[in-house]
Amino acid sequence: MGDSMQPDDVSRRHFLGYTAALSAVSLGGLVISRGGVAGAAIARPRSETSPKRRSPGAATGGSLTVGMGSVIDGLTPFAIQGYVWSQMLGFVFYDPLIKKDSDGNLLPCLATEWDTTDPLKTILKIREGVTFHDGTPLTAADVAYSIAARADEELIASTAGRPIMTPSQWVSAEAVDDLTVEVITTERVEFLVNPQPVLIVPNDSFGSVNFANEVLGTGPFKLSSFTSGTGVDGVANEEYWDGRPPLDELSFAFFADPATASTGLRSGQVDALYDVAPLNVDAVSDVPGTTLTEAATYAYWWILQMGKPPLDDPDVRKALRHCFDIEAMNNASFRGKGTHTWNPFTLYPGGEDGPDIEIEYDPAKAKELLEAAGASDISVPILCIAGYDDGIAAAQVLQQSFEEAGVTCEVEVAEASDWLDRTYTTGTWEGITFNAGNLPFPSKNFFDYLVNPAVIFSDYKEGDVVPEAAELYRSINATAFEDPAIEDLLLDAQNMIIDDAIVYFAFGAPVSLVLPENLTGVVSNGFGDVEWHKASLA
Amino acid sequence: MLGVARGVAGQLGQLLAVLVAVSFLTFLLLDALPGSAADARIGPLPNFSPAERAELTASISEQLGLDKPLPWQYVIWIRNALSGDFGLTYQGLDVSTVIGDRLGATLELALTSIVVSVVGSLLVSLLAFRTRFRIVRGGIQGLTTILLVMPAFWLGLLLVIVFAAEIGWLPSAGYVPLEDGLGANVETLVMPALTLALPQLALFFRYLNAGLHDTAGADFVTASRARGLSERAIAYRHVLPNAALPTITVVGLVVGSLISGLVIVESVFSWPGLGLLLVDSVKSKDNNTVAAIVLITAATYVVVAFVVDMLYRLLDPRTRRRT
Amino acid sequence: MRRVRAWFGRQPLPLVIGTAMLLPFVIVAIVPGLVAPHDPLSIESLPLEGPSGTYWLGTDEVGRDLLSRCLYAARNDIFVSLSSAFVAFTVGTGLGLFAGYTGGRVDTLVMRLVDVLLSFPTIVLALFLIVVFGRQQWVQVLAIALVMMPSMARFSRGTGLVLRNRGYVEAAKLSGASRWHVLRHHVLPNSLPTLLVAASVLASSAVLISASLSYLGLGAQPPDPSWGNMLRSAYGVVYEAPLYGIGPGVCVTIVSGAYVLIGEGLRRKYRTDRNVAKGAVAVEASVGVL
């Protein structure tokens, strides 16, 4: 290399190389991704792709790895963050007091009987012969402590327990004898059916057990290892009160989000997937050797700010119902796989058959009705929660329709903490917002989720029909829900609510489980509770 | 000698002041965010009426000491931090433990990518400097420029599409800790490290390249040639060391900003590190975690800047005289 | 006409190419309606369709034309990158030149303040500002400018230091000129070429940072398109529509590359200072590869 380089030579070559490289990269990318669409359809045995499993042996040898689209930092059973923990990991390592079946009935778990006739005193009978993972027997004192850890002010502060009642409602939880607990409150509190149930730990154990990284529960699996943010491994609990689980090992791998979890299944990192959102179903429906089952119904529902104009006028609310382009919103949110209802109570399994109404999408009609109501120049903003992409997509469809009907509409996406602040804490929000989640059980809680927010979030006026409906619902005791006399009351309330457009419809779509074909015995009650302790590999 | 020591001490003092300022600023900013830590502990479910919620918030805030004035909270936090106690996350986990768990993963990724980018850039720039084929040099220039201007997450996306979705050689996401097997660990490490390292490599290359051309034309190189030294000797013995000096500065600055790049890469590849933890903590208003991470990254930057400064003084006598 | 062509031919090649690459985007940013075939906000078709005759790049996850969205996104991204680069440039240069030229305690104080900003992780600073002030465009511009400003300040401080000792400055000071006069009439004009190159680097980084912030969900609000939030959606649907991300990714790369080429061209044009090359890259490095 004797010749010195001239700057001009370099720049020209630089440019040539730049263009060549750019074209090569884009062409290559296009070709590969084009070919990729076809390539994905070719079945590929998973063992040839990336057979990295954390536990030895293939899926047929008694060990299973499940992927989850969310990350767990700690195993603490007190601070239950959402369904993933309370319905999944909680039930793997710990036991709750009661469980629910697919009809919505309550089943005994660690509590064999419960007496809620006295609203201020709940009496629980504890199951005999249960032991914790270290061999110590379960007694009423443990249950009392576990309940207090999520209700007592000071205990909550140190355990970071998610409260199941307020300090003013809480009095005490006492072990009356070895197998009986009395929980005393100042008013009726439905803590037994709290969607994030109390998980039972040994008495006085916070402080001596490092619950963030260790497990001391009664559940079907014992902890074998935990890597924060990455995954957790469990081994079968030989002494489990309901029988040793058939599986030897059960592991969970965490992914940052559901889309990434799907790729984990495709590449063979995990054998199964939990909590597959409707939007991600297409990505995992064709993986060989697996089946897709529905585990829960994920829904989002629209909540109206009825305490402020313009939505405080029932005529305005009824007019705006014609702006919902169900088909387009379904496509945008769930690729057309969702179901909707204007009567929220028919959307989940075991729900009541209330009046089912259909409302036509007709923005022109909405515009007319608005004019008739003297509200032709209104503004209805839509507030979305960041991260709920399906709701955000639907909000954009809705915005277009609102604009067509002559309504000014702005979509805003707020972070969860901001949204919480504006809706629950300060109540400064306006217009329409939505909340979302896996549908809970049963109707009473349903009311809590769909109708109550409309009531809670808005400052409804005196004499409004809403308080009557709310009163009606509050008088229903969830644990005495099976009482047929209540059905009429429910129907009345539903009619009231729907006629006055207090609730805008809910959209639901199945949340799926992807399981290996040779895995049987997984119990899923349709509400998102998935139990693995009867699962076995053929 | 004493003057040097005083200079060093002065530097240290200033850097400590920077750290304090950063941590207090973080506190202020966190306080300004809407929502509160108590809200996060209660959760979003509408199990409680507004009155009940307000009661819970007040009770939790009082227990956590959130109702005290901000400077007082800050002082308590500093005092605890000095003894290694960074408080609890809103889930009740010990912050230092959570960060410690995640730190390993981040360090692994960061160190790997630095090594790959530094070594890679050295090799590539030597190749570009010494090659006889102009097309090779042009191609390298072009590719590195593209890498520089490409968004990192796009690069990551393309890598995922090719290597994970299509060829299936590598897992698309996730992390296998070193203890669980070196092979598996490397498999999960490859793509994130590449996504992080390649743009850095391009950057170092440009810097080295400019430095190399610069020095190559310098007088002493001409003199060496006149003395009859082979081209290779000139390249290795004279050009490269002098070109490397400014690179140290660049490396120092880049390490500081590596952390931001990590956030993107960690989120694309589900790499359970500090970057991801940081974003999630800010969004969920987990103040203790955010404050701790910001402190760590600020300290890292400060330490690196200090070391780079010292190295510079040692290696290049021309800069010893302070302006 | 011939004189114009001759002038063009004298400009360094990268400058010409870079400007040629950037110009279409600037035009599209100003009058997107002229080029875009469809309305970027109207939901016209089924979501995630592949490229077709009507929708050249296919549709997005709600059913809107991807090509039009890509083009309209230029409006947001070009504006944000240029304005944040401008703000970072003016504020950073002003601070840095002032500090470097003045020296002493003022210099140290300003540089330490800059260090405080610099040691914040980029994302945290931007995240904070956006969560507190909202996701409007001006907040994005401010956030990105704040992130890039410290490196610009550091860099121009160096230039200020160097120039402080140059001959013409001494001469001006000897003849009794005030500090401001010297700064404005001597330091600034002589350092401007160097700084311009750095400014181009800033602009290129601004595009990338803005795309990254949008990717994390902190950029333009739906339904407005931006390249970053389109790439975010693309990642979510990578198995259903792998080609989604090609368009926005290419756009970001071209625009960012255009800025770099322009900078390269400016470097060639003002080849008075060897420090220009090193300086530009130093600014690149300290802004970071996001």
JSON list of N, CA and C in Angstrom, two decimals, chain A residues 309-342:
[
{"chain": "A", "resi": 309, "resn": "PRO", "atom": "N", "xyz": [-70.75, 16.98, 32.34]},
{"chain": "A", "resi": 309, "resn": "PRO", "atom": "CA", "xyz": [-71.26, 17.08, 30.97]},
{"chain": "A", "resi": 309, "resn": "PRO", "atom": "C", "xyz": [-70.16, 16.70, 29.99]},
{"chain": "A", "resi": 310, "resn": "PRO", "atom": "N", "xyz": [-70.52, 16.24, 28.79]},
{"chain": "A", "resi": 310, "resn": "PRO", "atom": "CA", "xyz": [-71.88, 16.07, 28.29]},
{"chain": "A", "resi": 310, "resn": "PRO", "atom": "C", "xyz": [-72.51, 14.73, 28.64]},
{"chain": "A", "resi": 311, "resn": "LEU", "atom": "N", "xyz": [-71.73, 13.81, 29.21]},
{"chain": "A", "resi": 311, "resn": "LEU", "atom": "CA", "xyz": [-72.26, 12.46, 29.39]},
{"chain": "A", "resi": 311, "resn": "LEU", "atom": "C", "xyz": [-73.18, 12.33, 30.58]},
{"chain": "A", "resi": 312, "resn": "ASP", "atom": "N", "xyz": [-73.45, 13.43, 31.28]},
{"chain": "A", "resi": 312, "resn": "ASP", "atom": "CA", "xyz": [-74.40, 13.32, 32.39]},
{"chain": "A", "resi": 312, "resn": "ASP", "atom": "C", "xyz": [-75.83, 13.29, 31.87]},
{"chain": "A", "resi": 313, "resn": "ASP", "atom": "N", "xyz": [-75.99, 13.57, 30.60]},
{"chain": "A", "resi": 313, "resn": "ASP", "atom": "CA", "xyz": [-77.32, 13.57, 29.98]},
{"chain": "A", "resi": 313, "resn": "ASP", "atom": "C", "xyz": [-77.58, 12.19, 29.37]},
{"chain": "A", "resi": 314, "resn": "PRO", "atom": "N", "xyz": [-78.58, 11.44, 29.86]},
{"chain": "A", "resi": 314, "resn": "PRO", "atom": "CA", "xyz": [-78.80, 10.08, 29.34]},
{"chain": "A", "resi": 314, "resn": "PRO", "atom": "C", "xyz": [-79.11, 10.08, 27.84]},
{"chain": "A", "resi": 315, "resn": "ASP", "atom": "N", "xyz": [-79.72, 11.15, 27.32]},
{"chain": "A", "resi": 315, "resn": "ASP", "atom": "CA", "xyz": [-80.00, 11.18, 25.89]},
{"chain": "A", "resi": 315, "resn": "ASP", "atom": "C", "xyz": [-78.71, 11.23, 25.08]},
{"chain": "A", "resi": 316, "resn": "VAL", "atom": "N", "xyz": [-77.74, 11.96, 25.58]},
{"chain": "A", "resi": 316, "resn": "VAL", "atom": "CA", "xyz": [-76.45, 12.01, 24.90]},
{"chain": "A", "resi": 316, "resn": "VAL", "atom": "C", "xyz": [-75.81, 10.63, 24.90]},
{"chain": "A", "resi": 317, "resn": "ARG", "atom": "N", "xyz": [-75.89, 9.98, 26.06]},
{"chain": "A", "resi": 317, "resn": "ARG", "atom": "CA", "xyz": [-75.29, 8.65, 26.17]},
{"chain": "A", "resi": 317, "resn": "ARG", "atom": "C", "xyz": [-75.95, 7.68, 25.19]},
{"chain": "A", "resi": 318, "resn": "LYS", "atom": "N", "xyz": [-77.26, 7.75, 25.12]},
{"chain": "A", "resi": 318, "resn": "LYS", "atom": "CA", "xyz": [-77.94, 6.82, 24.21]},
{"chain": "A", "resi": 318, "resn": "LYS", "atom": "C", "xyz": [-77.60, 7.14, 22.76]},
{"chain": "A", "resi": 319, "resn": "ALA", "atom": "N", "xyz": [-77.47, 8.42, 22.45]},
{"chain": "A", "resi": 319, "resn": "ALA", "atom": "CA", "xyz": [-77.12, 8.80, 21.07]},
{"chain": "A", "resi": 319, "resn": "ALA", "atom": "C", "xyz": [-75.75, 8.25, 20.69]},
{"chain": "A", "resi": 320, "resn": "LEU", "atom": "N", "xyz": [-74.81, 8.39, 21.57]},
{"chain": "A", "resi": 320, "resn": "LEU", "atom": "CA", "xyz": [-73.43, 8.01, 21.24]},
{"chain": "A", "resi": 320, "resn": "LEU", "atom": "C", "xyz": [-73.27, 6.51, 21.07]},
{"chain": "A", "resi": 321, "resn": "ARG", "atom": "N", "xyz": [-74.24, 5.75, 21.56]},
{"chain": "A", "resi": 321, "resn": "ARG", "atom": "CA", "xyz": [-74.12, 4.30, 21.40]},
{"chain": "A", "resi": 321, "resn": "ARG", "atom": "C", "xyz": [-74.09, 3.90, 19.94]},
{"chain": "A", "resi": 322, "resn": "HIS", "atom": "N", "xyz": [-74.64, 4.76, 19.09]},
{"chain": "A", "resi": 322, "resn": "HIS", "atom": "CA", "xyz": [-74.67, 4.42, 17.67]},
{"chain": "A", "resi": 322, "resn": "HIS", "atom": "C", "xyz": [-73.34, 4.69, 16.98]},
{"chain": "A", "resi": 323, "resn": "CYS", "atom": "N", "xyz": [-72.36, 5.11, 17.72]},
{"chain": "A", "resi": 323, "resn": "CYS", "atom": "CA", "xyz": [-71.06, 5.39, 17.11]},
{"chain": "A", "resi": 323, "resn": "CYS", "atom": "C", "xyz": [-70.09, 4.24, 17.23]},
{"chain": "A", "resi": 324, "resn": "PHE", "atom": "N", "xyz": [-70.54, 3.14, 17.77]},
{"chain": "A", "resi": 324, "resn": "PHE", "atom": "CA", "xyz": [-69.61, 2.03, 17.97]},
{"chain": "A", "resi": 324, "resn": "PHE", "atom": "C", "xyz": [-69.64, 1.10, 16.76]},
{"chain": "A", "resi": 325, "resn": "ASP", "atom": "N", "xyz": [-68.60, 1.15, 15.97]},
{"chain": "A", "resi": 325, "resn": "ASP", "atom": "CA", "xyz": [-68.48, 0.27, 14.81]},
{"chain": "A", "resi": 325, "resn": "ASP", "atom": "C", "xyz": [-67.89, -1.05, 15.29]},
{"chain": "A", "resi": 326, "resn": "ILE", "atom": "N", "xyz": [-68.77, -1.93, 15.72]},
{"chain": "A", "resi": 326, "resn": "ILE", "atom": "CA", "xyz": [-68.33, -3.15, 16.39]},
{"chain": "A", "resi": 326, "resn": "ILE", "atom": "C", "xyz": [-67.36, -3.95, 15.53]},
{"chain": "A", "resi": 327, "resn": "GLU", "atom": "N", "xyz": [-67.69, -4.07, 14.25]},
{"chain": "A", "resi": 327, "resn": "GLU", "atom": "CA", "xyz": [-66.85, -4.90, 13.39]},
{"chain": "A", "resi": 327, "resn": "GLU", "atom": "C", "xyz": [-65.43, -4.36, 13.30]},
{"chain": "A", "resi": 328, "resn": "ALA", "atom": "N", "xyz": [-65.32, -3.07, 13.03]},
{"chain": "A", "resi": 328, "resn": "ALA", "atom": "CA", "xyz": [-63.98, -2.49, 12.89]},
{"chain": "A", "resi": 328, "resn": "ALA", "atom": "C", "xyz": [-63.22, -2.58, 14.20]},
{"chain": "A", "resi": 329, "resn": "MET", "atom": "N", "xyz": [-63.92, -2.35, 15.31]},
{"chain": "A", "resi": 329, "resn": "MET", "atom": "CA", "xyz": [-63.24, -2.41, 16.60]},
{"chain": "A", "resi": 329, "resn": "MET", "atom": "C", "xyz": [-62.81, -3.84, 16.92]},
{"chain": "A", "resi": 330, "resn": "ASN", "atom": "N", "xyz": [-63.65, -4.78, 16.55]},
{"chain": "A", "resi": 330, "resn": "ASN", "atom": "CA", "xyz": [-63.29, -6.17, 16.75]},
{"chain": "A", "resi": 330, "resn": "ASN", "atom": "C", "xyz": [-62.05, -6.53, 15.93]},
{"chain": "A", "resi": 331, "resn": "ASN", "atom": "N", "xyz": [-62.02, -6.07, 14.69]},
{"chain": "A", "resi": 331, "resn": "ASN", "atom": "CA", "xyz": [-60.85, -6.34, 13.87]},
{"chain": "A", "resi": 331, "resn": "ASN", "atom": "C", "xyz": [-59.60, -5.71, 14.46]},
{"chain": "A", "resi": 332, "resn": "ALA", "atom": "N", "xyz": [-59.76, -4.49, 14.89]},
{"chain": "A", "resi": 332, "resn": "ALA", "atom": "CA", "xyz": [-58.59, -3.77, 15.40]},
{"chain": "A", "resi": 332, "resn": "ALA", "atom": "C", "xyz": [-58.09, -4.38, 16.70]},
{"chain": "A", "resi": 333, "resn": "SER", "atom": "N", "xyz": [-59.02, -4.77, 17.57]},
{"chain": "A", "resi": 333, "resn": "SER", "atom": "CA", "xyz": [-58.58, -5.27, 18.87]},
{"chain": "A", "resi": 333, "resn": "SER", "atom": "C", "xyz": [-58.20, -6.73, 18.85]},
{"chain": "A", "resi": 334, "resn": "PHE", "atom": "N", "xyz": [-58.98, -7.52, 18.21]},
{"chain": "A", "resi": 334, "resn": "PHE", "atom": "CA", "xyz": [-58.82, -8.96, 18.35]},
{"chain": "A", "resi": 334, "resn": "PHE", "atom": "C", "xyz": [-58.77, -9.69, 17.01]},
{"chain": "A", "resi": 335, "resn": "ARG", "atom": "N", "xyz": [-58.45, -8.97, 15.94]},
{"chain": "A", "resi": 335, "resn": "ARG", "atom": "CA", "xyz": [-58.44, -9.59, 14.61]},
{"chain": "A", "resi": 335, "resn": "ARG", "atom": "C", "xyz": [-59.77, -10.31, 14.35]},
{"chain": "A", "resi": 336, "resn": "GLY", "atom": "N", "xyz": [-60.85, -9.77, 14.83]},
{"chain": "A", "resi": 336, "resn": "GLY", "atom": "CA", "xyz": [-62.15, -10.32, 14.54]},
{"chain": "A", "resi": 336, "resn": "GLY", "atom": "C", "xyz": [-62.57, -11.47, 15.42]},
{"chain": "A", "resi": 337, "resn": "LYS", "atom": "N", "xyz": [-61.73, -11.85, 16.37]},
{"chain": "A", "resi": 337, "resn": "LYS", "atom": "CA", "xyz": [-62.07, -13.04, 17.15]},
{"chain": "A", "resi": 337, "resn": "LYS", "atom": "C", "xyz": [-62.84, -12.74, 18.42]},
{"chain": "A", "resi": 338, "resn": "GLY", "atom": "N", "xyz": [-63.16, -11.48, 18.65]},
{"chain": "A", "resi": 338, "resn": "GLY", "atom": "CA", "xyz": [-63.80, -11.14, 19.91]},
{"chain": "A", "resi": 338, "resn": "GLY", "atom": "C", "xyz": [-65.30, -11.25, 19.84]},
{"chain": "A", "resi": 339, "resn": "THR", "atom": "N", "xyz": [-65.91, -11.29, 21.02]},
{"chain": "A", "resi": 339, "resn": "THR", "atom": "CA", "xyz": [-67.37, -11.19, 21.10]},
{"chain": "A", "resi": 339, "resn": "THR", "atom": "C", "xyz": [-67.68, -9.96, 21.90]},
{"chain": "A", "resi": 340, "resn": "HIS", "atom": "N", "xyz": [-68.83, -9.40, 21.61]},
{"chain": "A", "resi": 340, "resn": "HIS", "atom": "CA", "xyz": [-69.17, -8.17, 22.32]},
{"chain": "A", "resi": 340, "resn": "HIS", "atom": "C", "xyz": [-70.56, -8.32, 22.90]},
{"chain": "A", "resi": 341, "resn": "THR", "atom": "N", "xyz": [-70.88, -7.47, 23.82]},
{"chain": "A", "resi": 341, "resn": "THR", "atom": "CA", "xyz": [-72.25, -7.43, 24.31]},
{"chain": "A", "resi": 341, "resn": "THR", "atom": "C", "xyz": [-72.53, -6.07, 24.90]},
{"chain": "A", "resi": 342, "resn": "TRP", "atom": "N", "xyz": [-73.77, -5.62, 24.69]},
{"chain": "A", "resi": 342, "resn": "TRP", "atom": "CA", "xyz": [-74.21, -4.40, 25.33]},
{"chain": "A", "resi": 342, "resn": "TRP", "atom": "C", "xyz": [-74.72, -4.70, 26.73]}
]
